[in-house]
Coordinates of C-alpha atoms in Angstrom, one line a residue:
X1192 CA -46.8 112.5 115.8
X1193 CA -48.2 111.0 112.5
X1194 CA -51.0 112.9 110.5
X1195 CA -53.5 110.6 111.9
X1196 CA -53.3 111.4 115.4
X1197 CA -52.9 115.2 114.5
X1198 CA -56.3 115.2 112.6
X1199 CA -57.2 113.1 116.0
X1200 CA -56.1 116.2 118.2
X1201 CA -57.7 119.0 116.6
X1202 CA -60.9 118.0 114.7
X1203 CA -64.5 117.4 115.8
X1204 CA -67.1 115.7 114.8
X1205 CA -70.9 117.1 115.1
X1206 CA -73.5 114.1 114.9
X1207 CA -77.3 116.0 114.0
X1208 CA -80.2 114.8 112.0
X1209 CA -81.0 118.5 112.2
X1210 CA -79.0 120.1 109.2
X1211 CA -79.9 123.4 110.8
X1212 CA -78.5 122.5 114.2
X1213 CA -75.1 121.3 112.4
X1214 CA -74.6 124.4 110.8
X1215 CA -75.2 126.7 113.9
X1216 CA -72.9 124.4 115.8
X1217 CA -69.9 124.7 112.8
X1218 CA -70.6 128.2 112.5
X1219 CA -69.9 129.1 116.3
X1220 CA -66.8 126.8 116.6
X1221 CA -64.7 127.0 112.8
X1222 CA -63.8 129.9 114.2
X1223 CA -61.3 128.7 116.6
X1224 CA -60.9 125.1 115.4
X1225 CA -60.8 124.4 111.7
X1226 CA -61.4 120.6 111.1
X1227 CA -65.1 120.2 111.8
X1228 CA -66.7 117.2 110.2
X1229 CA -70.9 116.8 110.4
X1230 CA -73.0 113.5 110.6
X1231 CA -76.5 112.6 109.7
X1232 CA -77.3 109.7 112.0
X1233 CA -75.3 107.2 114.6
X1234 CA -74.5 105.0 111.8
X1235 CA -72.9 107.4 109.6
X1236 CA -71.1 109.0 113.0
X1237 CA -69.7 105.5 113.4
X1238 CA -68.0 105.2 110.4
X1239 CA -66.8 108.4 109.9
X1240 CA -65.0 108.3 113.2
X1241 CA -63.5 105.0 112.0
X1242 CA -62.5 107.2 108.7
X1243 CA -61.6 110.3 110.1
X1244 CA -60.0 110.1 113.8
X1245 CA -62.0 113.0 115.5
X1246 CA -60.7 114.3 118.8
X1247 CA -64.0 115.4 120.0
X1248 CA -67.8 114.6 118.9
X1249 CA -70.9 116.8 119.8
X1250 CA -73.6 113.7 119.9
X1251 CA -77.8 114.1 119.7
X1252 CA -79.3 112.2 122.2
X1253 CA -82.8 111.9 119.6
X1254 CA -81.8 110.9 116.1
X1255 CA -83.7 107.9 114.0
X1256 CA -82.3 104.6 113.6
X1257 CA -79.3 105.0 116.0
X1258 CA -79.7 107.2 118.8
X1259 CA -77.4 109.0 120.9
X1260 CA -77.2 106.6 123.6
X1261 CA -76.7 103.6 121.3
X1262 CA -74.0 105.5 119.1
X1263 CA -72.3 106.2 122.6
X1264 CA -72.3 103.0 123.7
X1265 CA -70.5 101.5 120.6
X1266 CA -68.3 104.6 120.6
X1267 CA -67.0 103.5 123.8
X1268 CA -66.7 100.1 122.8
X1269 CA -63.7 101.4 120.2
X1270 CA -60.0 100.6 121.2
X1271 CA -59.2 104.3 121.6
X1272 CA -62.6 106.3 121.8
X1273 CA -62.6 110.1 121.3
X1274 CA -64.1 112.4 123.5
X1275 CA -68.2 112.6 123.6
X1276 CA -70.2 115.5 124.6
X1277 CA -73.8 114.5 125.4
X1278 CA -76.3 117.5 122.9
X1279 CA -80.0 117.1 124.6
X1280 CA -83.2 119.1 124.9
X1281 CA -83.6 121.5 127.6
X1282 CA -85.3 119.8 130.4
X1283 CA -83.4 116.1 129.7
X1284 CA -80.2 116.5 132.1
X1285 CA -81.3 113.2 133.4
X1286 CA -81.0 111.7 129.9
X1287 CA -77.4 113.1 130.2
X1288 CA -76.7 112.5 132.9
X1289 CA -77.4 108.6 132.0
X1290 CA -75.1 109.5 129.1
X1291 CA -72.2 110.2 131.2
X1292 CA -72.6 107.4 133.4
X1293 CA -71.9 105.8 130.2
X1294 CA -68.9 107.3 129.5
X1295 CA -69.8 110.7 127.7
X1296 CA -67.4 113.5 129.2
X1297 CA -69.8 116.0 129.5
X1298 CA -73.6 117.5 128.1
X1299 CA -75.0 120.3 126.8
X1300 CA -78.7 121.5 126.8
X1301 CA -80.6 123.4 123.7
X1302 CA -80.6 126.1 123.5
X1303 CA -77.5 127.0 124.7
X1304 CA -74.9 129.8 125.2
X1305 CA -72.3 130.7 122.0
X1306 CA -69.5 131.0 125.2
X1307 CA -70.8 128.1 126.6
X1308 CA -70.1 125.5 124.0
X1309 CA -66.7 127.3 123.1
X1310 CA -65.9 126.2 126.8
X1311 CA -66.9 123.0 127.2
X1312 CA -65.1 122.6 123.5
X1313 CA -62.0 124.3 124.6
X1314 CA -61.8 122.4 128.0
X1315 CA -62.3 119.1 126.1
X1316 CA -59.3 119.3 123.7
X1317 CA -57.4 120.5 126.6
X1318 CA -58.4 117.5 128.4
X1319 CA -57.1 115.3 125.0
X1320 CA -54.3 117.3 124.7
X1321 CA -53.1 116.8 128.2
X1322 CA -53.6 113.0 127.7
X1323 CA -51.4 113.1 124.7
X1324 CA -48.9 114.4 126.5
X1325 CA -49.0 112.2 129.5
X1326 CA -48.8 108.9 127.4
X1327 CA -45.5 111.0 125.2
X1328 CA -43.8 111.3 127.9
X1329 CA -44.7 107.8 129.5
X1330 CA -43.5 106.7 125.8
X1331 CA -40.4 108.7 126.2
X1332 CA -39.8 107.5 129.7
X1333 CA -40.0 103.7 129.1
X1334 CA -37.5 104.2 126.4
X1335 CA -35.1 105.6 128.7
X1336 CA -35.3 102.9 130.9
X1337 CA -35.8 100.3 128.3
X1338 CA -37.5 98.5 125.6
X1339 CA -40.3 96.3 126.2
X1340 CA -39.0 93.5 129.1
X1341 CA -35.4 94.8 127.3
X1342 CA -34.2 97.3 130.4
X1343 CA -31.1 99.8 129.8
X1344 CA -30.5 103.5 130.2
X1345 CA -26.4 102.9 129.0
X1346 CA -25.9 104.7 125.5
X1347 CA -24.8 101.2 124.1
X1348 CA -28.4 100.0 125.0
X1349 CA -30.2 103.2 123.2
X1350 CA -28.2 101.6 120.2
X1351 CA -29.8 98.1 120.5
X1352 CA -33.1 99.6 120.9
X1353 CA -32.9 102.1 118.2
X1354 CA -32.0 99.1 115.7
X1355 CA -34.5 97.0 117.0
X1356 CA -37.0 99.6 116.5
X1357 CA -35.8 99.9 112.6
X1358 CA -36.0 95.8 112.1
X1359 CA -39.9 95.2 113.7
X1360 CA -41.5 96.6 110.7
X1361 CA -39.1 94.7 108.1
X1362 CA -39.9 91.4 107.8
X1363 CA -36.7 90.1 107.5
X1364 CA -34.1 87.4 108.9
X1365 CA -32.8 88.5 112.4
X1366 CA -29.4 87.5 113.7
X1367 CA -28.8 88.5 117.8
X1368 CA -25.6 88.0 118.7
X1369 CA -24.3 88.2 122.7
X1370 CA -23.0 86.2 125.7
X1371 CA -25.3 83.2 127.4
X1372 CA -27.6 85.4 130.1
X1373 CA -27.5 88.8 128.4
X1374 CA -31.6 89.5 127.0
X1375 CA -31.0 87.9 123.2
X1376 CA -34.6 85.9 123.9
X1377 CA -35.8 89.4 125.2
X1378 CA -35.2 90.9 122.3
X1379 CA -36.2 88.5 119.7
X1380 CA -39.5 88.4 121.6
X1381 CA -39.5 92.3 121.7
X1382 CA -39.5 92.4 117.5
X1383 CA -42.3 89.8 117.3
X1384 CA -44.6 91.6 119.6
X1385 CA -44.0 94.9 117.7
X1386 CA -43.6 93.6 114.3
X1387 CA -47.2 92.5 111.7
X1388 CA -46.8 89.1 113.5
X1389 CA -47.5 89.8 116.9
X1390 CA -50.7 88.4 116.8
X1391 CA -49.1 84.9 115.8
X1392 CA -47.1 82.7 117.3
X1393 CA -43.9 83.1 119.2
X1394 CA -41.9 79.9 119.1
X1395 CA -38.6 79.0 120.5
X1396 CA -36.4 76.2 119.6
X1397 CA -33.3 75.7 122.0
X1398 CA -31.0 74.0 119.2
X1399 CA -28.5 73.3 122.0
X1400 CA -30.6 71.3 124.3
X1401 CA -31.9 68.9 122.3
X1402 CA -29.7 66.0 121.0
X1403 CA -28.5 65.9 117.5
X1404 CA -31.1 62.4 117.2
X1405 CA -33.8 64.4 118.0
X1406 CA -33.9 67.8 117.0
X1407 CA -34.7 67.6 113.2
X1408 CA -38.3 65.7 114.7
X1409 CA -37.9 69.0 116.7
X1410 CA -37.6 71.5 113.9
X1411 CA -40.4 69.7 111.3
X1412 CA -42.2 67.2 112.9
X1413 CA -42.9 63.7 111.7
X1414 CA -45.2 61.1 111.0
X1415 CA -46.1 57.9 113.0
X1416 CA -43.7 55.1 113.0
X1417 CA -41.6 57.7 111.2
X1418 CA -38.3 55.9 113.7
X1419 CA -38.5 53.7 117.1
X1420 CA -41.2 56.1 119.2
X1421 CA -42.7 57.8 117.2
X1422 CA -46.3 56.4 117.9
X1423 CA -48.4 59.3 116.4
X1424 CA -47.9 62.5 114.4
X1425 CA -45.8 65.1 115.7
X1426 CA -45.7 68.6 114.3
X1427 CA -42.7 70.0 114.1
X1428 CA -42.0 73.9 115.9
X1429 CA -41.5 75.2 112.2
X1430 CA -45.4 74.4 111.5
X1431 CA -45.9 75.5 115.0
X1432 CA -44.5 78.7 114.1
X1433 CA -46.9 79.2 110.9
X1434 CA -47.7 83.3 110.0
X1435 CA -45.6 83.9 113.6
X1436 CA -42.1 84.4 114.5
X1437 CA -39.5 80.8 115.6
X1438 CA -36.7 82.1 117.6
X1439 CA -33.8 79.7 116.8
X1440 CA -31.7 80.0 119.9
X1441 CA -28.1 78.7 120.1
X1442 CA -27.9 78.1 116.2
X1443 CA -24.6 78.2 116.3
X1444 CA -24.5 74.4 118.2
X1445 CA -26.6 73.2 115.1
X1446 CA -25.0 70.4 113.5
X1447 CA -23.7 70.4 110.2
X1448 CA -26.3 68.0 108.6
X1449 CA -29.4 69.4 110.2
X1450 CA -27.9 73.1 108.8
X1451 CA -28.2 71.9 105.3
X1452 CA -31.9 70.8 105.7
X1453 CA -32.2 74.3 107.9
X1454 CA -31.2 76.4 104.9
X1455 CA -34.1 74.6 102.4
X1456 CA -36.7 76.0 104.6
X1457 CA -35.4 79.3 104.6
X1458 CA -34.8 79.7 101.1
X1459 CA -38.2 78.0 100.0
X1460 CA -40.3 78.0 103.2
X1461 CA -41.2 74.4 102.9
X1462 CA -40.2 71.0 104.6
X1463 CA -41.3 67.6 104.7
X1464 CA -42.0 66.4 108.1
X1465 CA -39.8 63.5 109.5
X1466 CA -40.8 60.0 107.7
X1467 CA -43.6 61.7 105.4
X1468 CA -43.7 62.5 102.0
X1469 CA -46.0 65.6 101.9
X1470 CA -44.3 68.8 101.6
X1471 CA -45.5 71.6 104.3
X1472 CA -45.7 75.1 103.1
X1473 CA -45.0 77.9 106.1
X1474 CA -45.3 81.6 106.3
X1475 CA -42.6 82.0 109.2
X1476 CA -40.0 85.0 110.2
X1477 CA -36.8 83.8 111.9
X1478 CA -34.5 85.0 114.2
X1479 CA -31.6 83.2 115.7
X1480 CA -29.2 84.1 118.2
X1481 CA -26.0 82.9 119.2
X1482 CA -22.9 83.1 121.7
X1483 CA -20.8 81.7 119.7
X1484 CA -18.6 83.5 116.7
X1485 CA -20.5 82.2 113.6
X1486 CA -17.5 83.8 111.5
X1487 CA -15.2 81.8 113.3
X1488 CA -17.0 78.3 113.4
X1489 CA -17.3 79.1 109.8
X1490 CA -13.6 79.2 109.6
X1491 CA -13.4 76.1 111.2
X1492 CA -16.1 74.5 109.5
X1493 CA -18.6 74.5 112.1
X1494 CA -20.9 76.3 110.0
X1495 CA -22.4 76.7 107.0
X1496 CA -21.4 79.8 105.4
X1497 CA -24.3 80.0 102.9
X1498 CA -26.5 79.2 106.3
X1499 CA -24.8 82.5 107.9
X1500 CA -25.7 85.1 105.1
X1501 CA -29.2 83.7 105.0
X1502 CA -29.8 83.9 108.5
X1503 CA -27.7 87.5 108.7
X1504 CA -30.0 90.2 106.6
X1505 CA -29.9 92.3 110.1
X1506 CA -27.5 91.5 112.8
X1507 CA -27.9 92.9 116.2
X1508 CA -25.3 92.7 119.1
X1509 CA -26.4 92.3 122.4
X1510 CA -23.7 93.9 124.9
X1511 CA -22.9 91.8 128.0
X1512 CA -23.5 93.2 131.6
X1513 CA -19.8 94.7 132.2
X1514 CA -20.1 96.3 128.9
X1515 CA -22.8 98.5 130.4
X1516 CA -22.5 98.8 134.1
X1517 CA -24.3 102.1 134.7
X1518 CA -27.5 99.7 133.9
X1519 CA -26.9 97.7 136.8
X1520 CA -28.8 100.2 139.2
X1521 CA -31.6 100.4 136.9
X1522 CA -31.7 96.7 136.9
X1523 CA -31.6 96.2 140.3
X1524 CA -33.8 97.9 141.2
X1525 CA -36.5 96.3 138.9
X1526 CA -35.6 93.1 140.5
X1527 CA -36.2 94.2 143.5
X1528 CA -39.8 95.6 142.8
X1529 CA -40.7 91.9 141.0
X1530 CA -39.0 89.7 143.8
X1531 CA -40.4 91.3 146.4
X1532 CA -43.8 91.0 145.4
X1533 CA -43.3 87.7 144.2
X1534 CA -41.8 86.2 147.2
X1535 CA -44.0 88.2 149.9
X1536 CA -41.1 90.5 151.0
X1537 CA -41.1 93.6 152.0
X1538 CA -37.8 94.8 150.3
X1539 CA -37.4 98.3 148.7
X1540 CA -34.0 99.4 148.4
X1541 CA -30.3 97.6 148.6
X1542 CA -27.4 99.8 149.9
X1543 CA -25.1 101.9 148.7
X1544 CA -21.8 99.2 149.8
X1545 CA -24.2 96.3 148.0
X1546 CA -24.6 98.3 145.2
X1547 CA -20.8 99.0 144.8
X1548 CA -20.3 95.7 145.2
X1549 CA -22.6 94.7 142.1
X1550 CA -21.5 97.2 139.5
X1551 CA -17.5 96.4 140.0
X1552 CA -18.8 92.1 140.0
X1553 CA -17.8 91.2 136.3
X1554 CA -20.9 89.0 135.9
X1555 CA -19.8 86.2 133.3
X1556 CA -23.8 85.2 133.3
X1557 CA -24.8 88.7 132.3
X1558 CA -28.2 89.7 133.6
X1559 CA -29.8 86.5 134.2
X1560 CA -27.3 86.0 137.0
X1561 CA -27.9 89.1 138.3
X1562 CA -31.3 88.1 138.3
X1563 CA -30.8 85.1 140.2
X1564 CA -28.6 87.0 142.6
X1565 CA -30.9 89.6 143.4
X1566 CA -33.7 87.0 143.9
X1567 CA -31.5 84.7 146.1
X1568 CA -30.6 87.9 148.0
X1569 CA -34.7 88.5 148.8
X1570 CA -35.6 85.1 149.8
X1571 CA -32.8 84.6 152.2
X1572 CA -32.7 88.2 153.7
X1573 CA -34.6 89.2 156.9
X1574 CA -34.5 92.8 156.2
X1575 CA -35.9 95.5 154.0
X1576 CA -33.1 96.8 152.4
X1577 CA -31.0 94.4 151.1
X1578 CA -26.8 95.1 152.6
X1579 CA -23.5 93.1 151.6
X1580 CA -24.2 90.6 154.0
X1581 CA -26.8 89.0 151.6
X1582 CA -25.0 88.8 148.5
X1583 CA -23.1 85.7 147.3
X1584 CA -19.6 84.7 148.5
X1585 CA -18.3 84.8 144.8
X1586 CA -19.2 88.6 144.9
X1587 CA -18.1 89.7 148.1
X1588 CA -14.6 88.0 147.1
X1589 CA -14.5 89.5 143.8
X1590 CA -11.0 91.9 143.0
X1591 CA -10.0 92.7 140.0
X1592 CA -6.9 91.0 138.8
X1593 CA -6.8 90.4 135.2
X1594 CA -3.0 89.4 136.4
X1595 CA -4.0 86.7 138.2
X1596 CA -6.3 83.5 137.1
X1597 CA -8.1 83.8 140.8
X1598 CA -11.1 85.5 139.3
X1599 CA -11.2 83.3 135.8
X1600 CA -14.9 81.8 135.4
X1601 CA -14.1 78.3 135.0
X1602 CA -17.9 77.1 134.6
X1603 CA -17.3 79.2 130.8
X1604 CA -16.2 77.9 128.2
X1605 CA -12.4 78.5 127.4
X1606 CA -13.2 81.1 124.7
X1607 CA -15.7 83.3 126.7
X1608 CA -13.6 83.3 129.9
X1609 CA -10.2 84.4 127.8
X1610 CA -12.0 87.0 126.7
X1611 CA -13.2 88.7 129.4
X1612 CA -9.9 88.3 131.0
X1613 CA -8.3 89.7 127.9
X1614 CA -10.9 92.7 128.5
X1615 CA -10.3 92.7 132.3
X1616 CA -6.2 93.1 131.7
X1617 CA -6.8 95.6 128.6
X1618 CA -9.0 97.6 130.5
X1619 CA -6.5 98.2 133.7
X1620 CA -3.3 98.1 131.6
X1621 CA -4.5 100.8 128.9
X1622 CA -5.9 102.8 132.3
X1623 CA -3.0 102.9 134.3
X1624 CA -0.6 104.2 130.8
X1625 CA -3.6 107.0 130.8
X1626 CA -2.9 108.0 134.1
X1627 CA 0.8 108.1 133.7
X1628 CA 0.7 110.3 130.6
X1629 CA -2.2 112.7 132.1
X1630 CA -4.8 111.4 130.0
X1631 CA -3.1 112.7 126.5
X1632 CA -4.2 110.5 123.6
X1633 CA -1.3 111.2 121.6
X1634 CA 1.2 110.5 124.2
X1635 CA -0.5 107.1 125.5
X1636 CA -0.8 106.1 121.9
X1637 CA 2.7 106.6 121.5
X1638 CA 3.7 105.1 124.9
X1639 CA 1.5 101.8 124.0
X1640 CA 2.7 101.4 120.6
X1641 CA -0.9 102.0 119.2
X1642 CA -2.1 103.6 116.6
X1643 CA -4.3 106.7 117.9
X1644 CA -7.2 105.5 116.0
X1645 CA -7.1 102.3 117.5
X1646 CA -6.6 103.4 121.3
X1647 CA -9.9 105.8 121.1
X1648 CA -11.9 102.7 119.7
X1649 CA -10.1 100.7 122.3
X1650 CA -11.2 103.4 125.2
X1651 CA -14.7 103.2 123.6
X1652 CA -15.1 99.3 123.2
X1653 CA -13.5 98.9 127.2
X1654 CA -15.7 102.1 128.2
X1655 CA -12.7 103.1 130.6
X1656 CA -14.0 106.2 132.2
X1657 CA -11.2 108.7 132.6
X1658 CA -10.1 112.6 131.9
X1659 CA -9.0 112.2 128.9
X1660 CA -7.4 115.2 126.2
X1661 CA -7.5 114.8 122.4

């Protein structure tokens, strides 16, 4: 809790143009609550609630230039109002009661009762105190599900979050790295709407889907007659993108010429649109993301390695779906709830045999297959739970067999789909030598020809799940 909202907890504010009924108020409450903070008038209540944060005010209905019910009604105009108890004359309660139509919490009549405002005081910051911790532990539940649209209980997911949540406030280049289907547009959209430039735009630029002819008109726009087409001024989704965040997805497929004009603009922030001779000046964070190896393309001169370490202050890895299958559930689950609604269903659970099913699937297209599976599942199904008979064909055939090229993803490319059947025959190979040598470390090590080191980063990386001794 910052210092802010613990002044917010624990002091109050008493709003009087009676200095004699400010002090008599202060003197029966600084007893038990110490921050206690006085007004003159509405006005001067209004900004010192903007300046100090109170928890709780004690309002006069009658006060010159402002009154009570005025001050209340811009009080509850604020984004996150304190707590307002209504301070009339004996013989007004239908004044107050107006008040609290309003939105005051509750009233008190002059003259009144010592133990009567220490109640009402004490059952008001109870009331703000319970509220505080009802949106803490909404807070701390949403994390443990996920982070923003971002969903993942796995401790590999807790990671991503956590370093996330260290990037938003830096204003820095982001690189998200992770398999086609697998959030990396979730999360570059989760630091823009937490970081200073969530109020700005949110571009994306799919450098993959447009052709290599087209996409520097894409990137900075251009001017009419600029090439064949180009019958008026285009801006370009870098100027689109001014005091907001562009999300360059699939960097890695941008060509080597358009890289070079790329790195200008992120070294100087400026660009000349397409044909024209002005020079454009933009305030713009970027993040890109990519499935591909940018250290390797480099290697094969794919891409610019000057490009790479601009574009690489903060990298973030986004694991892919059979990296963290005890999300799957979770996932699920969530689908469920948004399909079902969306479709007009009346689904609310899948089975136990489906579930199986879906957490021992390898899922080559990460969650947004799942996704589509799970919706497919919804439409076509006639029931309200949703069983093995209305999942997919390539799921319910699905055996592990990282000896066998029956369950190779051909539709990957031939990188992607060796390496998850290099994973697939690591993961079994390394689990049966665990097995055979009781789950001894040491012994397995020794029996794979691994360093010991390398098998428990191995274990770690494959998450095998078994008994294992150090």
């Amino acid at each position: 809790m910052t210092t802010k909202e613990t002044m917010r907890t624990n002091s109050i504010l008493i709003v009087d143009d009676e200095k004699a009924a400010r002090y008599g108020m202060k003197k029966i409450l600084q007893r038990d609550h110490g921050s206690i903070f006085e007004a003159t008038n509405g006005i001067d209540a209004l900004q010192k609630i903007h300046a100090l944060q109170p928890a709780l005010i004690f309002l006069d209905i009658n006060m010159p230039q402002l009154d009570g019910l005025k001050t209340l009604e811009k009080i509850r105009e604020m984004k996150h109002p304190p707590l307002v108890v209504i301070v009339t004359a004996h013989g007004s309660e239908k004044i107050a009661v107006e008040a609290m139509k309003k939105g005051a919490y509750d009233y008190i009549a002059k003259p009144y009762e010592m133990e009567e405002l220490r109640i009402i005081t004490r059952n008001a910051l109870e009331k703000i105190a319970l509220q505080e911790e009802n949106t803490r532990l909404r807070m701390e539940i949403g994390m443990l599900e996920g982070y923003g649209e971002l969903l993942g209980q796995s401790k590999i997911m807790q990671e991503v979050f956590d370093r996330i949540e260290k990037v938003v406030t830096a204003d820095v280049t982001v690189l998200l790295q992770g398999e086609s289907g697998s959030g990396k547009e979730l999360a570059a959209h989760e630091i823009h709407r937490r970081s200073k430039r969530k109020n700005g735009p949110f571009i994306v630029m799919n450098c993959a889907a447009v052709p290599e002819t087209l996409i520097e008109s894409e990137l900075f726009g251009h001017e009419r007659g600029s090439f064949t087409g180009a019958t008026e001024r285009r801006m370009g989704k870098f100027e689109m993108a001014n005091n907001g965040t562009i999300l360059l997805d699939e960097i890695g497929d941008m060509s080597l010429s358009t890289q070079s004009k790329l790195l200008r603009v992120l070294q100087e922030q400026k660009f000349e649109r397409l044909g024209g001779t002005e020079t454009l000046a933009v305030d713009v964070r970027i993040i890109s993301a990519t499935h591909r190896d940018l250290e390797e393309e480099i290697e094969e001169d794919r891409f610019r390695e000057d490009l790479y370490y601009r574009i690489n202050v903060v990298n973030i890895k986004i694991p892919p779906l059979r990296k963290r299958k005890e999300d799957i559930p979770l996932l699920v689950n969530r689908f469920i709830q948004h399909f079902s609604k969306k479709h007009y269903k009346n689904v609310v659970s899948i089975s136990n045999d489906a579930m199986k099913k879906l957490i021992a699937y390898s899922w080559p297209g990460n969650i947004r297959q799942l996704k589509n599976t799970i919706e497919s599942a919804i439409v076509l199904t006639n029931n309200d739970v949703l069983d093995i008979s209305d999942l997919s064909e390539d799921i319910l055939r699905y055996e592990k067999s990282p000896d066998s090229t029956k369950n190779v993803h051909y539709h990957l490319s031939f990188r992607e789909a060796k390496k998850i059947l290099i994973e697939n025959f690591e993961r079994d190979f390394i689990s049966k030598k665990l097995e055979e040598c009781g789950g001894n470390i040491s012994h397995t090590a020794e029996a794979l020809d691994m360093h010991r080191q390398n098998l428990q980063q191995k274990i770690k990386d494959l998450q095998i799940n078994k008994d294992i001794k150090e």
